Amino acid sequence: MSGSYDECAGVDDTMDSFWEVGNYKRAVKRFDDGHRLCNDLMGCLQERAKIEKSYGDQLTAWSKRWRQLIEKGPQYGSVERAWLAVMTEAEKVSELHQDVKNNLVNEDVEKVKNWQKEAYHKQMIGGFKEAKEAEEGFKKAQKPWAKKLKEMEAAKKSYHMACKEEKLAAAREANGKTEASVTADQQKKLHEKVDKCKQDSQKAKEKYEKSLEELNKCTPQYMECMEQVFDQCQQHEIKRLTFLKEALLDIKRHLNLTENPSYATIYRELERTILGANTQEDLKWFSNNHGPGMHMNWPAFEEYSAEQASAPPKKKKPDGAPPTPSTDHVAPPGDRSSVSSYEKNQAYSTEWSDDEQPATLSGNENGGNGNSFEEDSSIGKAVRVRALYDYEGQEQDELTFKAGDELTKTEDEDEQGWCRGRLDTGQEGLYPANYVEPI
């Protein structure tokens, strides 16, 4: 390095150079920063993993709820299967997001943790071995130059003080020449003082120049040693930055579901199921199960029986309550004019990831506890009743209860003596009106 110390260290007090004494500490600090950034990255991935898990759980809960509603609702046939395929899509996508969560936690976080452990070695007294080695290397490289710098600063200070004394002596001599009270002897002494100050200033200047020259001679070696230690720090940082880039690419691969073959397959299957919906087949099925194609037990003469005397005649199922459908139908047997009472009493409790509440089901004005398929005829007619006798339901749409049990009547007695009610367990069905009394 050529030039004076002023060119090396800088005259400007605002300059904050790496070459100044002690400023190597910023390079050493990167070891602590690198270790902390590994912790930050792991924390970042763990938070994302929680989001992926939460989303997957919400999809599963949504799919389960709506699958039950659809299966017990009035939709039928291949269009119902197409609708249910949307629920299947949600379940499969939920599995993929659970896989994303597992990959982030089990692969990416573990990879960062293991690399951190290999790259940074903690000491018993605190800090990291790599930071300590860099600190010692910089101190060793800087020590000779720092010593020469200190000597030069002292010589400069002495020289500047000598210059100041010389100027004061010259001023006193000039004033003495203009004042009549100053004798010739005093003027001589003032002149001698000026000469002595000039000599002292010259000596201080020579010493300052010599110390600066020695500092400049030491500077190239100082720079070479400092750069060697800095390059070692750079090599460690290269490894960290390279690893971080590779880790982020792995994270991207795990997050990008479009690169997962299973993801595209889900939507191909969904589209195939939807396109497979056959309107004519659905209409034919409905006609055979709920229309003119149904079998009919036409009225015929029946002998008297004691069982018929103990209970009123069986109510004919309301419109839309089919017999057990054929096995090729996806829905379970039972009355499909309304959903189960279990679903009626369940609020959609999935915890959302933002402040919005889930959309209210169509036709629901009861705080989200109803459903879009529930008949409105029972609204405002609920009455608590107590069973007078035991009754065992003979068909799926009939209730079974013991004498003394309490239940809720949801529809009034019809012409044939049957009521519709709901047990406290949530089951809904028909029961003989004369088997109960109001509470």
CSV table of C-alpha atoms in Angstrom, one decimal:
chain,number,residue,atom,x,y,z
A,1,MET,CA,0.0,0.0,0.0
A,2,SER,CA,1.4,3.4,-1.0
A,3,GLY,CA,0.7,6.8,0.4
A,4,SER,CA,0.7,8.3,3.9
A,5,TYR,CA,-1.3,7.2,6.9
A,6,ASP,CA,-3.9,9.8,6.1
A,7,GLU,CA,-4.5,8.0,2.8
A,8,CYS,CA,-4.7,4.7,4.6
A,9,ALA,CA,-6.8,5.4,7.6
A,10,GLY,CA,-8.6,8.5,6.3
A,11,VAL,CA,-8.6,12.0,7.5
A,12,ASP,CA,-12.4,12.2,7.6
A,13,ASP,CA,-13.6,11.4,11.1
A,14,THR,CA,-16.8,10.0,9.7
A,15,MET,CA,-15.0,7.2,7.8
A,16,ASP,CA,-15.8,3.8,9.3
A,17,SER,CA,-13.4,1.5,7.5
A,18,PHE,CA,-12.7,-2.2,8.0
A,19,TRP,CA,-9.1,-1.3,8.3
A,20,GLU,CA,-9.6,0.8,11.4
A,21,VAL,CA,-8.6,-0.8,14.7
A,22,GLY,CA,-11.4,-3.0,16.1
A,23,ASN,CA,-13.7,-2.8,13.1
A,24,TYR,CA,-13.0,-6.4,12.2
A,25,LYS,CA,-15.6,-7.3,14.8
A,26,ARG,CA,-18.4,-6.8,12.3
A,27,ALA,CA,-16.9,-9.7,10.3
A,28,VAL,CA,-16.7,-11.9,13.4
A,29,LYS,CA,-20.3,-11.1,14.3
A,30,ARG,CA,-21.4,-12.9,11.2
A,31,PHE,CA,-20.8,-16.2,13.0
A,32,ASP,CA,-23.3,-15.3,15.7
A,33,ASP,CA,-25.7,-13.9,13.1
A,34,GLY,CA,-25.4,-17.1,11.0
A,35,HIS,CA,-26.3,-19.3,13.9
A,36,ARG,CA,-29.3,-17.1,14.9
A,37,LEU,CA,-30.5,-17.0,11.3
A,38,CYS,CA,-30.6,-20.9,11.3
A,39,ASN,CA,-32.9,-20.6,14.3
A,40,ASP,CA,-35.0,-18.0,12.6
A,41,LEU,CA,-35.4,-20.2,9.5
A,42,MET,CA,-36.5,-23.2,11.6
A,43,GLY,CA,-39.0,-21.0,13.4
A,44,CYS,CA,-40.3,-19.7,10.1
A,45,LEU,CA,-40.8,-23.3,8.8
A,46,GLN,CA,-42.5,-24.5,11.9
A,47,GLU,CA,-45.0,-21.7,11.7
A,48,ARG,CA,-45.7,-22.5,8.0
A,49,ALA,CA,-46.1,-26.2,9.0
A,50,LYS,CA,-48.8,-25.2,11.5
A,51,ILE,CA,-50.6,-23.3,8.8
A,52,GLU,CA,-50.5,-26.3,6.5
A,53,LYS,CA,-51.8,-28.6,9.2
A,54,SER,CA,-54.5,-26.2,10.2
A,55,TYR,CA,-55.6,-25.8,6.6
A,56,GLY,CA,-55.6,-29.6,6.1
A,57,ASP,CA,-57.7,-30.1,9.3
A,58,GLN,CA,-60.2,-27.5,8.2
A,59,LEU,CA,-60.6,-29.2,4.8
A,60,THR,CA,-61.2,-32.5,6.5
A,61,ALA,CA,-63.8,-31.1,8.9
A,62,TRP,CA,-65.5,-29.3,6.1
A,63,SER,CA,-65.6,-32.4,3.9
A,64,LYS,CA,-66.9,-34.6,6.7
A,65,ARG,CA,-69.7,-32.1,7.6
A,66,TRP,CA,-70.9,-31.6,4.0
A,67,ARG,CA,-70.6,-35.3,3.1
A,68,GLN,CA,-73.0,-36.1,5.8
A,69,LEU,CA,-75.4,-33.3,4.8
A,70,ILE,CA,-75.3,-34.4,1.1
A,71,GLU,CA,-75.7,-38.1,1.8
A,72,LYS,CA,-78.8,-37.4,4.0
A,73,GLY,CA,-80.1,-34.6,1.8
A,74,PRO,CA,-82.5,-34.9,-1.2
A,75,GLN,CA,-79.9,-35.0,-3.9
A,76,TYR,CA,-79.6,-38.4,-5.6
A,77,GLY,CA,-77.9,-40.4,-8.3
A,78,SER,CA,-74.8,-39.7,-10.3
A,79,VAL,CA,-75.1,-35.9,-9.7
A,80,GLU,CA,-74.9,-36.7,-6.0
A,81,ARG,CA,-71.8,-38.8,-6.6
A,82,ALA,CA,-70.3,-35.8,-8.5
A,83,TRP,CA,-71.1,-33.5,-5.6
A,84,LEU,CA,-69.5,-35.9,-3.1
A,85,ALA,CA,-66.4,-36.1,-5.4
A,86,VAL,CA,-65.8,-32.5,-4.3
A,87,MET,CA,-65.6,-33.7,-0.7
A,88,THR,CA,-63.2,-36.5,-1.8
A,89,GLU,CA,-61.1,-33.8,-3.5
A,90,ALA,CA,-60.9,-31.9,-0.2
A,91,GLU,CA,-59.9,-35.0,1.7
A,92,LYS,CA,-57.1,-35.8,-0.7
A,93,VAL,CA,-55.9,-32.2,-0.8
A,94,SER,CA,-55.9,-32.3,3.0
A,95,GLU,CA,-53.6,-35.3,2.9
A,96,LEU,CA,-51.2,-33.5,0.6
A,97,HIS,CA,-51.1,-30.5,2.9
A,98,GLN,CA,-50.4,-32.8,5.8
A,99,ASP,CA,-47.6,-34.2,3.7
A,100,VAL,CA,-46.3,-30.6,3.2
A,101,LYS,CA,-46.4,-30.1,7.0
A,102,ASN,CA,-44.5,-33.4,7.6
A,103,ASN,CA,-41.9,-32.6,5.0
A,104,LEU,CA,-41.3,-29.1,6.4
A,105,VAL,CA,-40.9,-30.4,10.0
A,106,ASN,CA,-39.2,-33.8,9.4
A,107,GLU,CA,-37.0,-32.9,6.5
A,108,ASP,CA,-36.4,-29.2,6.1
A,109,VAL,CA,-36.2,-28.2,9.8
A,110,GLU,CA,-34.1,-31.3,10.6
A,111,LYS,CA,-31.7,-30.5,7.7
A,112,VAL,CA,-31.2,-26.9,8.9
A,113,LYS,CA,-30.7,-28.1,12.5
A,114,ASN,CA,-28.1,-30.7,11.5
A,115,TRP,CA,-26.2,-28.2,9.3
A,116,GLN,CA,-26.2,-25.6,12.1
A,117,LYS,CA,-24.8,-28.2,14.5
A,118,GLU,CA,-22.0,-29.1,12.1
A,119,ALA,CA,-21.2,-25.5,11.2
A,120,TYR,CA,-21.2,-23.9,14.6
A,121,HIS,CA,-19.4,-25.4,17.6
A,122,LYS,CA,-20.4,-23.9,21.0
A,123,GLN,CA,-17.7,-23.3,23.6
A,124,MET,CA,-18.0,-24.1,27.3
A,125,ILE,CA,-17.4,-20.4,28.1
A,126,GLY,CA,-19.9,-19.1,25.6
A,127,GLY,CA,-19.8,-18.1,22.0
A,128,PHE,CA,-18.7,-20.3,19.0
A,129,LYS,CA,-15.3,-21.8,18.2
A,130,GLU,CA,-15.4,-20.3,14.7
A,131,ALA,CA,-16.0,-16.8,16.0
A,132,LYS,CA,-13.2,-17.1,18.6
A,133,GLU,CA,-10.7,-18.3,16.0
A,134,ALA,CA,-11.6,-15.4,13.7
A,135,GLU,CA,-11.3,-12.9,16.6
A,136,GLU,CA,-7.9,-14.2,17.5
A,137,GLY,CA,-6.7,-14.2,13.9
A,138,PHE,CA,-7.8,-10.6,13.4
A,139,LYS,CA,-6.2,-9.5,16.7
A,140,LYS,CA,-2.9,-11.1,15.8
A,141,ALA,CA,-2.9,-9.6,12.3
A,142,GLN,CA,-3.7,-6.1,13.7
A,143,LYS,CA,-1.5,-6.0,16.7
A,144,PRO,CA,1.8,-4.9,15.1
A,145,TRP,CA,0.1,-2.3,13.0
A,146,ALA,CA,-1.9,-1.0,15.9
A,147,LYS,CA,1.3,-0.6,17.9
A,148,LYS,CA,2.9,1.5,15.2
A,149,LEU,CA,-0.3,3.5,14.8
A,150,LYS,CA,-0.2,4.3,18.5
A,151,GLU,CA,3.4,5.5,18.2
A,152,MET,CA,2.6,7.6,15.2
A,153,GLU,CA,-0.4,9.2,16.9
A,154,ALA,CA,1.8,10.2,19.8
A,155,ALA,CA,4.5,11.6,17.5
A,156,LYS,CA,1.9,13.6,15.6
A,157,LYS,CA,0.5,15.0,18.8
A,158,SER,CA,4.0,16.1,20.0
A,159,TYR,CA,4.7,17.7,16.6
A,160,HIS,CA,1.5,19.6,16.7
A,161,MET,CA,2.2,20.8,20.2
A,162,ALA,CA,5.7,22.0,19.2
A,163,CYS,CA,4.2,23.9,16.2
A,164,LYS,CA,1.8,25.6,18.6
A,165,GLU,CA,4.6,26.6,21.0
A,166,GLU,CA,6.6,28.0,18.0
A,167,LYS,CA,3.8,30.2,16.9
A,168,LEU,CA,3.2,31.5,20.4
A,169,ALA,CA,7.0,32.3,20.8
A,170,ALA,CA,7.0,34.1,17.4
A,171,ALA,CA,4.0,36.2,18.4
A,172,ARG,CA,5.6,37.2,21.8
A,173,GLU,CA,8.8,38.2,19.9
A,174,ALA,CA,6.8,40.4,17.5
A,175,ASN,CA,4.9,42.1,20.3
A,176,GLY,CA,8.2,42.8,22.1
A,177,LYS,CA,9.6,44.6,19.2
A,178,THR,CA,6.6,47.1,19.2
A,179,GLU,CA,6.6,47.7,22.9
A,180,ALA,CA,9.0,50.3,24.4
A,181,SER,CA,8.9,48.7,27.8
A,182,VAL,CA,10.7,45.5,26.5
A,183,THR,CA,14.4,45.9,27.0
A,184,ALA,CA,17.0,44.7,24.5
A,185,ASP,CA,18.0,41.8,26.8
A,186,GLN,CA,14.3,40.7,27.0
A,187,GLN,CA,14.0,40.9,23.2
A,188,LYS,CA,17.1,38.7,22.9
A,189,LYS,CA,15.6,36.1,25.2
A,190,LEU,CA,12.4,36.1,23.2
A,191,HIS,CA,14.3,35.6,20.0
A,192,GLU,CA,16.3,32.7,21.6
A,193,LYS,CA,12.9,31.2,22.7
A,194,VAL,CA,11.7,31.3,19.1
A,195,ASP,CA,14.9,29.6,17.8
A,196,LYS,CA,14.5,26.8,20.4
A,197,CYS,CA,10.9,26.3,19.6
A,198,LYS,CA,11.8,26.0,15.9
A,199,GLN,CA,14.4,23.4,16.7
A,200,ASP,CA,12.0,21.4,18.9
A,201,SER,CA,9.3,21.6,16.2
A,202,GLN,CA,11.8,20.4,13.6
A,203,LYS,CA,12.8,17.4,15.8
A,204,ALA,CA,9.2,16.6,16.5
A,205,LYS,CA,8.4,16.7,12.8
A,206,GLU,CA,11.3,14.4,12.0
A,207,LYS,CA,10.1,11.9,14.6
A,208,TYR,CA,6.5,12.2,13.4
A,209,GLU,CA,7.6,11.6,9.8
A,210,LYS,CA,9.8,8.6,10.8
A,211,SER,CA,6.9,7.0,12.8
A,212,LEU,CA,4.6,7.5,9.9
A,213,GLU,CA,7.1,6.0,7.5
A,214,GLU,CA,7.4,2.9,9.8
A,215,LEU,CA,3.6,2.6,9.9
A,216,ASN,CA,3.4,2.8,6.2
A,217,LYS,CA,6.0,0.1,5.8
A,218,CYS,CA,4.0,-2.1,8.2
A,219,THR,CA,0.7,-1.5,6.4
A,220,PRO,CA,1.1,-3.9,3.5
A,221,GLN,CA,1.9,-6.8,5.8
A,222,TYR,CA,-1.1,-5.7,8.0
A,223,MET,CA,-3.4,-5.7,5.0
A,224,GLU,CA,-2.2,-9.1,3.8
A,225,CYS,CA,-2.7,-10.8,7.2
A,226,MET,CA,-6.1,-9.2,7.7
A,227,GLU,CA,-7.3,-10.3,4.3
A,228,GLN,CA,-6.2,-13.8,5.0
A,229,VAL,CA,-8.3,-14.0,8.1
A,230,PHE,CA,-11.2,-12.3,6.4
A,231,ASP,CA,-11.1,-14.8,3.5
A,232,GLN,CA,-11.4,-17.6,6.0
A,233,CYS,CA,-14.6,-15.9,7.4
A,234,GLN,CA,-15.8,-15.5,3.8
A,235,GLN,CA,-15.3,-19.2,3.1
A,236,HIS,CA,-17.5,-20.1,6.1
A,237,GLU,CA,-20.1,-17.6,4.9
A,238,ILE,CA,-20.0,-19.1,1.4
A,239,LYS,CA,-20.9,-22.4,2.9
A,240,ARG,CA,-23.8,-20.9,4.8
A,241,LEU,CA,-25.2,-19.0,1.9
A,242,THR,CA,-24.9,-22.0,-0.4
A,243,PHE,CA,-26.6,-24.2,2.1
A,244,LEU,CA,-29.4,-21.7,2.6
A,245,LYS,CA,-30.1,-21.5,-1.1
A,246,GLU,CA,-30.2,-25.3,-1.4
A,247,ALA,CA,-32.5,-25.5,1.7
A,248,LEU,CA,-34.9,-22.9,0.2
A,249,LEU,CA,-35.1,-24.8,-3.0
A,250,ASP,CA,-36.0,-28.0,-1.0
A,251,ILE,CA,-38.7,-25.9,0.8
A,252,LYS,CA,-40.0,-24.6,-2.5
A,253,ARG,CA,-40.3,-28.2,-3.8
A,254,HIS,CA,-42.2,-29.3,-0.8
A,255,LEU,CA,-44.6,-26.3,-0.9
A,256,ASN,CA,-45.2,-26.4,-4.6
A,257,LEU,CA,-48.1,-29.0,-4.9
A,258,THR,CA,-48.3,-28.4,-8.7
A,259,GLU,CA,-45.1,-30.4,-9.0
A,260,ASN,CA,-46.7,-33.3,-7.1
A,261,PRO,CA,-48.2,-35.9,-9.6
A,262,SER,CA,-50.9,-36.8,-7.1
A,263,TYR,CA,-52.2,-33.2,-7.1
A,264,ALA,CA,-53.1,-33.2,-10.8
A,265,THR,CA,-54.5,-36.7,-10.5
A,266,ILE,CA,-57.0,-35.5,-7.9
A,267,TYR,CA,-58.5,-33.0,-10.3
A,268,ARG,CA,-58.5,-35.4,-13.2
A,269,GLU,CA,-60.5,-37.8,-11.1
A,270,LEU,CA,-62.9,-35.0,-10.0
A,271,GLU,CA,-63.5,-33.9,-13.5
A,272,ARG,CA,-64.1,-37.5,-14.7
A,273,THR,CA,-66.6,-38.1,-11.9
A,274,ILE,CA,-68.5,-34.8,-12.7
A,275,LEU,CA,-68.6,-35.6,-16.4
A,276,GLY,CA,-69.9,-39.0,-15.6
A,277,ALA,CA,-73.1,-37.6,-14.1
A,278,ASN,CA,-76.0,-39.1,-16.2
A,279,THR,CA,-79.2,-37.1,-16.1
A,280,GLN,CA,-81.4,-39.8,-17.7
A,281,GLU,CA,-80.1,-42.5,-15.4
A,282,ASP,CA,-80.8,-40.3,-12.3
A,283,LEU,CA,-84.3,-39.6,-13.5
A,284,LYS,CA,-84.9,-43.3,-14.2
A,285,TRP,CA,-83.7,-44.2,-10.7
A,286,PHE,CA,-85.9,-41.6,-9.1
A,287,SER,CA,-89.0,-42.9,-11.0
A,288,ASN,CA,-88.3,-46.4,-9.9
A,289,ASN,CA,-87.7,-45.5,-6.3
A,290,HIS,CA,-90.0,-42.5,-5.8
A,291,GLY,CA,-92.4,-42.4,-8.8
A,292,PRO,CA,-94.6,-44.6,-10.9
A,293,GLY,CA,-92.0,-47.3,-11.2
A,294,MET,CA,-92.3,-48.2,-7.5
A,295,HIS,CA,-93.8,-51.4,-6.2
A,296,MET,CA,-97.2,-50.9,-4.5
A,297,ASN,CA,-98.9,-53.1,-1.9
A,298,TRP,CA,-102.4,-52.4,-3.0
A,299,PRO,CA,-105.1,-52.6,-0.3
A,300,ALA,CA,-106.3,-56.1,0.5
A,301,PHE,CA,-108.5,-57.7,3.2
A,302,GLU,CA,-106.6,-58.1,6.6
A,303,GLU,CA,-107.7,-60.2,9.6
A,304,TYR,CA,-107.9,-58.5,13.0
A,305,SER,CA,-104.8,-58.8,15.3
A,306,ALA,CA,-104.2,-57.7,18.9
A,307,GLU,CA,-101.0,-55.8,18.0
A,308,GLN,CA,-103.0,-53.5,15.7
A,309,ALA,CA,-105.4,-52.7,18.7
A,310,SER,CA,-102.5,-51.5,20.9
A,311,ALA,CA,-101.2,-48.9,18.5
A,312,PRO,CA,-102.8,-46.7,15.8
A,313,PRO,CA,-102.3,-47.6,12.2
A,314,LYS,CA,-98.8,-46.8,10.8
A,315,LYS,CA,-98.5,-43.4,9.2
A,316,LYS,CA,-97.7,-43.4,5.5
A,317,LYS,CA,-94.2,-41.9,5.1
A,318,PRO,CA,-94.3,-38.3,4.0
A,319,ASP,CA,-93.5,-37.3,0.4
A,320,GLY,CA,-89.8,-37.6,-0.4
A,321,ALA,CA,-89.3,-40.5,2.2
A,322,PRO,CA,-88.3,-43.4,-0.1
A,323,PRO,CA,-87.9,-47.1,0.8
A,324,THR,CA,-84.5,-48.5,1.0
A,325,PRO,CA,-82.8,-47.5,-2.3
A,326,SER,CA,-81.0,-50.0,-4.6
A,327,THR,CA,-77.4,-50.9,-3.8
A,328,ASP,CA,-76.0,-48.9,-6.6
A,329,HIS,CA,-77.1,-45.7,-4.9
A,330,VAL,CA,-74.4,-44.0,-2.9
A,331,ALA,CA,-76.7,-42.7,-0.1
A,332,PRO,CA,-77.7,-44.9,2.9
A,333,PRO,CA,-81.3,-45.9,3.5
A,334,GLY,CA,-83.7,-43.8,5.4
A,335,ASP,CA,-85.7,-40.6,5.1
A,336,ARG,CA,-83.8,-38.2,2.9
A,337,SER,CA,-86.1,-35.2,3.4
A,338,SER,CA,-84.0,-33.9,6.2
A,339,VAL,CA,-80.5,-34.4,7.7
A,340,SER,CA,-79.9,-36.2,11.0
A,341,SER,CA,-80.6,-34.5,14.2
A,342,TYR,CA,-76.9,-34.9,15.2
A,343,GLU,CA,-76.0,-32.6,12.3
A,344,LYS,CA,-78.8,-30.2,13.3
A,345,ASN,CA,-77.3,-29.7,16.7
A,346,GLN,CA,-73.7,-29.3,15.5
A,347,ALA,CA,-72.3,-25.8,15.0
A,348,TYR,CA,-69.5,-25.4,12.5
A,349,SER,CA,-66.7,-25.0,15.0
A,350,THR,CA,-63.7,-25.2,12.7
A,351,GLU,CA,-61.2,-22.5,13.7
A,352,TRP,CA,-60.6,-20.2,10.8
A,353,SER,CA,-57.2,-18.8,10.0
A,354,ASP,CA,-58.5,-15.2,9.7
A,355,ASP,CA,-61.1,-13.1,11.3
A,356,GLU,CA,-63.9,-14.1,8.9
A,357,GLN,CA,-66.6,-16.5,10.0
A,358,PRO,CA,-67.7,-19.4,7.7
A,359,ALA,CA,-70.5,-18.6,5.3
A,360,THR,CA,-74.0,-19.3,6.6
A,361,LEU,CA,-75.7,-22.2,5.0
A,362,SER,CA,-78.4,-21.3,2.5
A,363,GLY,CA,-81.8,-20.9,4.2
A,364,ASN,CA,-80.2,-20.9,7.7
A,365,GLU,CA,-81.2,-18.1,10.0
A,366,ASN,CA,-80.6,-19.9,13.3
A,367,GLY,CA,-77.0,-19.0,14.1
A,368,GLY,CA,-75.4,-21.7,11.9
A,369,ASN,CA,-76.9,-24.7,13.7
A,370,GLY,CA,-79.5,-25.6,11.0
A,371,ASN,CA,-78.9,-26.9,7.5
A,372,SER,CA,-80.1,-26.1,4.0
A,373,PHE,CA,-82.0,-29.4,3.6
A,374,GLU,CA,-84.1,-29.2,6.8
A,375,GLU,CA,-87.9,-28.7,6.4
A,376,ASP,CA,-89.4,-25.6,7.7
A,377,SER,CA,-92.6,-27.2,8.9
A,378,SER,CA,-91.3,-28.1,12.3
A,379,ILE,CA,-90.2,-24.5,13.2
A,380,GLY,CA,-92.0,-23.2,16.3
A,381,LYS,CA,-93.9,-26.5,17.1
A,382,ALA,CA,-91.4,-28.2,19.5
A,383,VAL,CA,-93.2,-29.4,22.7
A,384,ARG,CA,-91.7,-31.6,25.5
A,385,VAL,CA,-93.6,-34.8,26.2
A,386,ARG,CA,-93.2,-37.9,28.4
A,387,ALA,CA,-93.7,-41.5,27.3
A,388,LEU,CA,-96.6,-43.3,29.1
A,389,TYR,CA,-95.7,-46.8,27.7
A,390,ASP,CA,-92.7,-48.6,26.2
A,391,TYR,CA,-92.6,-48.5,22.4
A,392,GLU,CA,-90.2,-50.2,20.1
A,393,GLY,CA,-90.0,-48.8,16.6
A,394,GLN,CA,-90.9,-51.3,13.8
A,395,GLU,CA,-89.2,-49.4,11.0
A,396,GLN,CA,-86.2,-47.2,10.6
A,397,ASP,CA,-88.2,-44.0,10.8
A,398,GLU,CA,-89.9,-44.9,14.1
A,399,LEU,CA,-88.5,-44.0,17.5
A,400,THR,CA,-87.9,-46.5,20.4
A,401,PHE,CA,-88.4,-45.4,24.0
A,402,LYS,CA,-89.3,-46.6,27.5
A,403,ALA,CA,-92.1,-45.4,29.7
A,404,GLY,CA,-91.0,-42.3,31.6
A,405,ASP,CA,-88.5,-41.1,28.8
A,406,GLU,CA,-88.8,-37.5,27.8
A,407,LEU,CA,-88.6,-36.4,24.2
A,408,THR,CA,-89.5,-33.4,22.0
A,409,LYS,CA,-92.6,-33.4,19.7
A,410,THR,CA,-91.6,-31.6,16.5
A,411,GLU,CA,-94.9,-32.1,14.5
A,412,ASP,CA,-98.5,-32.4,15.6
A,413,GLU,CA,-100.5,-35.6,15.4
A,414,ASP,CA,-101.8,-36.5,11.9
A,415,GLU,CA,-105.1,-38.1,10.9
A,416,GLN,CA,-103.7,-41.6,11.5
A,417,GLY,CA,-102.5,-40.8,15.0
A,418,TRP,CA,-98.8,-40.5,14.5
A,419,CYS,CA,-96.5,-37.7,15.7
A,420,ARG,CA,-93.0,-36.8,14.7
A,421,GLY,CA,-90.5,-36.2,17.5
A,422,ARG,CA,-86.9,-36.1,18.5
A,423,LEU,CA,-85.2,-38.0,21.4
A,424,ASP,CA,-82.6,-36.3,23.6
A,425,THR,CA,-80.0,-38.4,21.8
A,426,GLY,CA,-80.8,-36.4,18.6
A,427,GLN,CA,-82.6,-39.2,16.8
A,428,GLU,CA,-85.8,-38.1,14.9
A,429,GLY,CA,-88.7,-40.3,13.9
A,430,LEU,CA,-92.4,-41.2,14.2
A,431,TYR,CA,-94.2,-42.5,17.3
A,432,PRO,CA,-97.8,-43.1,18.4
A,433,ALA,CA,-99.4,-39.9,19.7
A,434,ASN,CA,-101.4,-41.8,22.4
A,435,TYR,CA,-98.2,-43.2,23.9
A,436,VAL,CA,-97.1,-39.8,25.3
A,437,GLU,CA,-98.5,-36.9,27.3
A,438,PRO,CA,-97.4,-33.3,27.5
A,439,ILE,CA,-95.0,-32.3,30.4
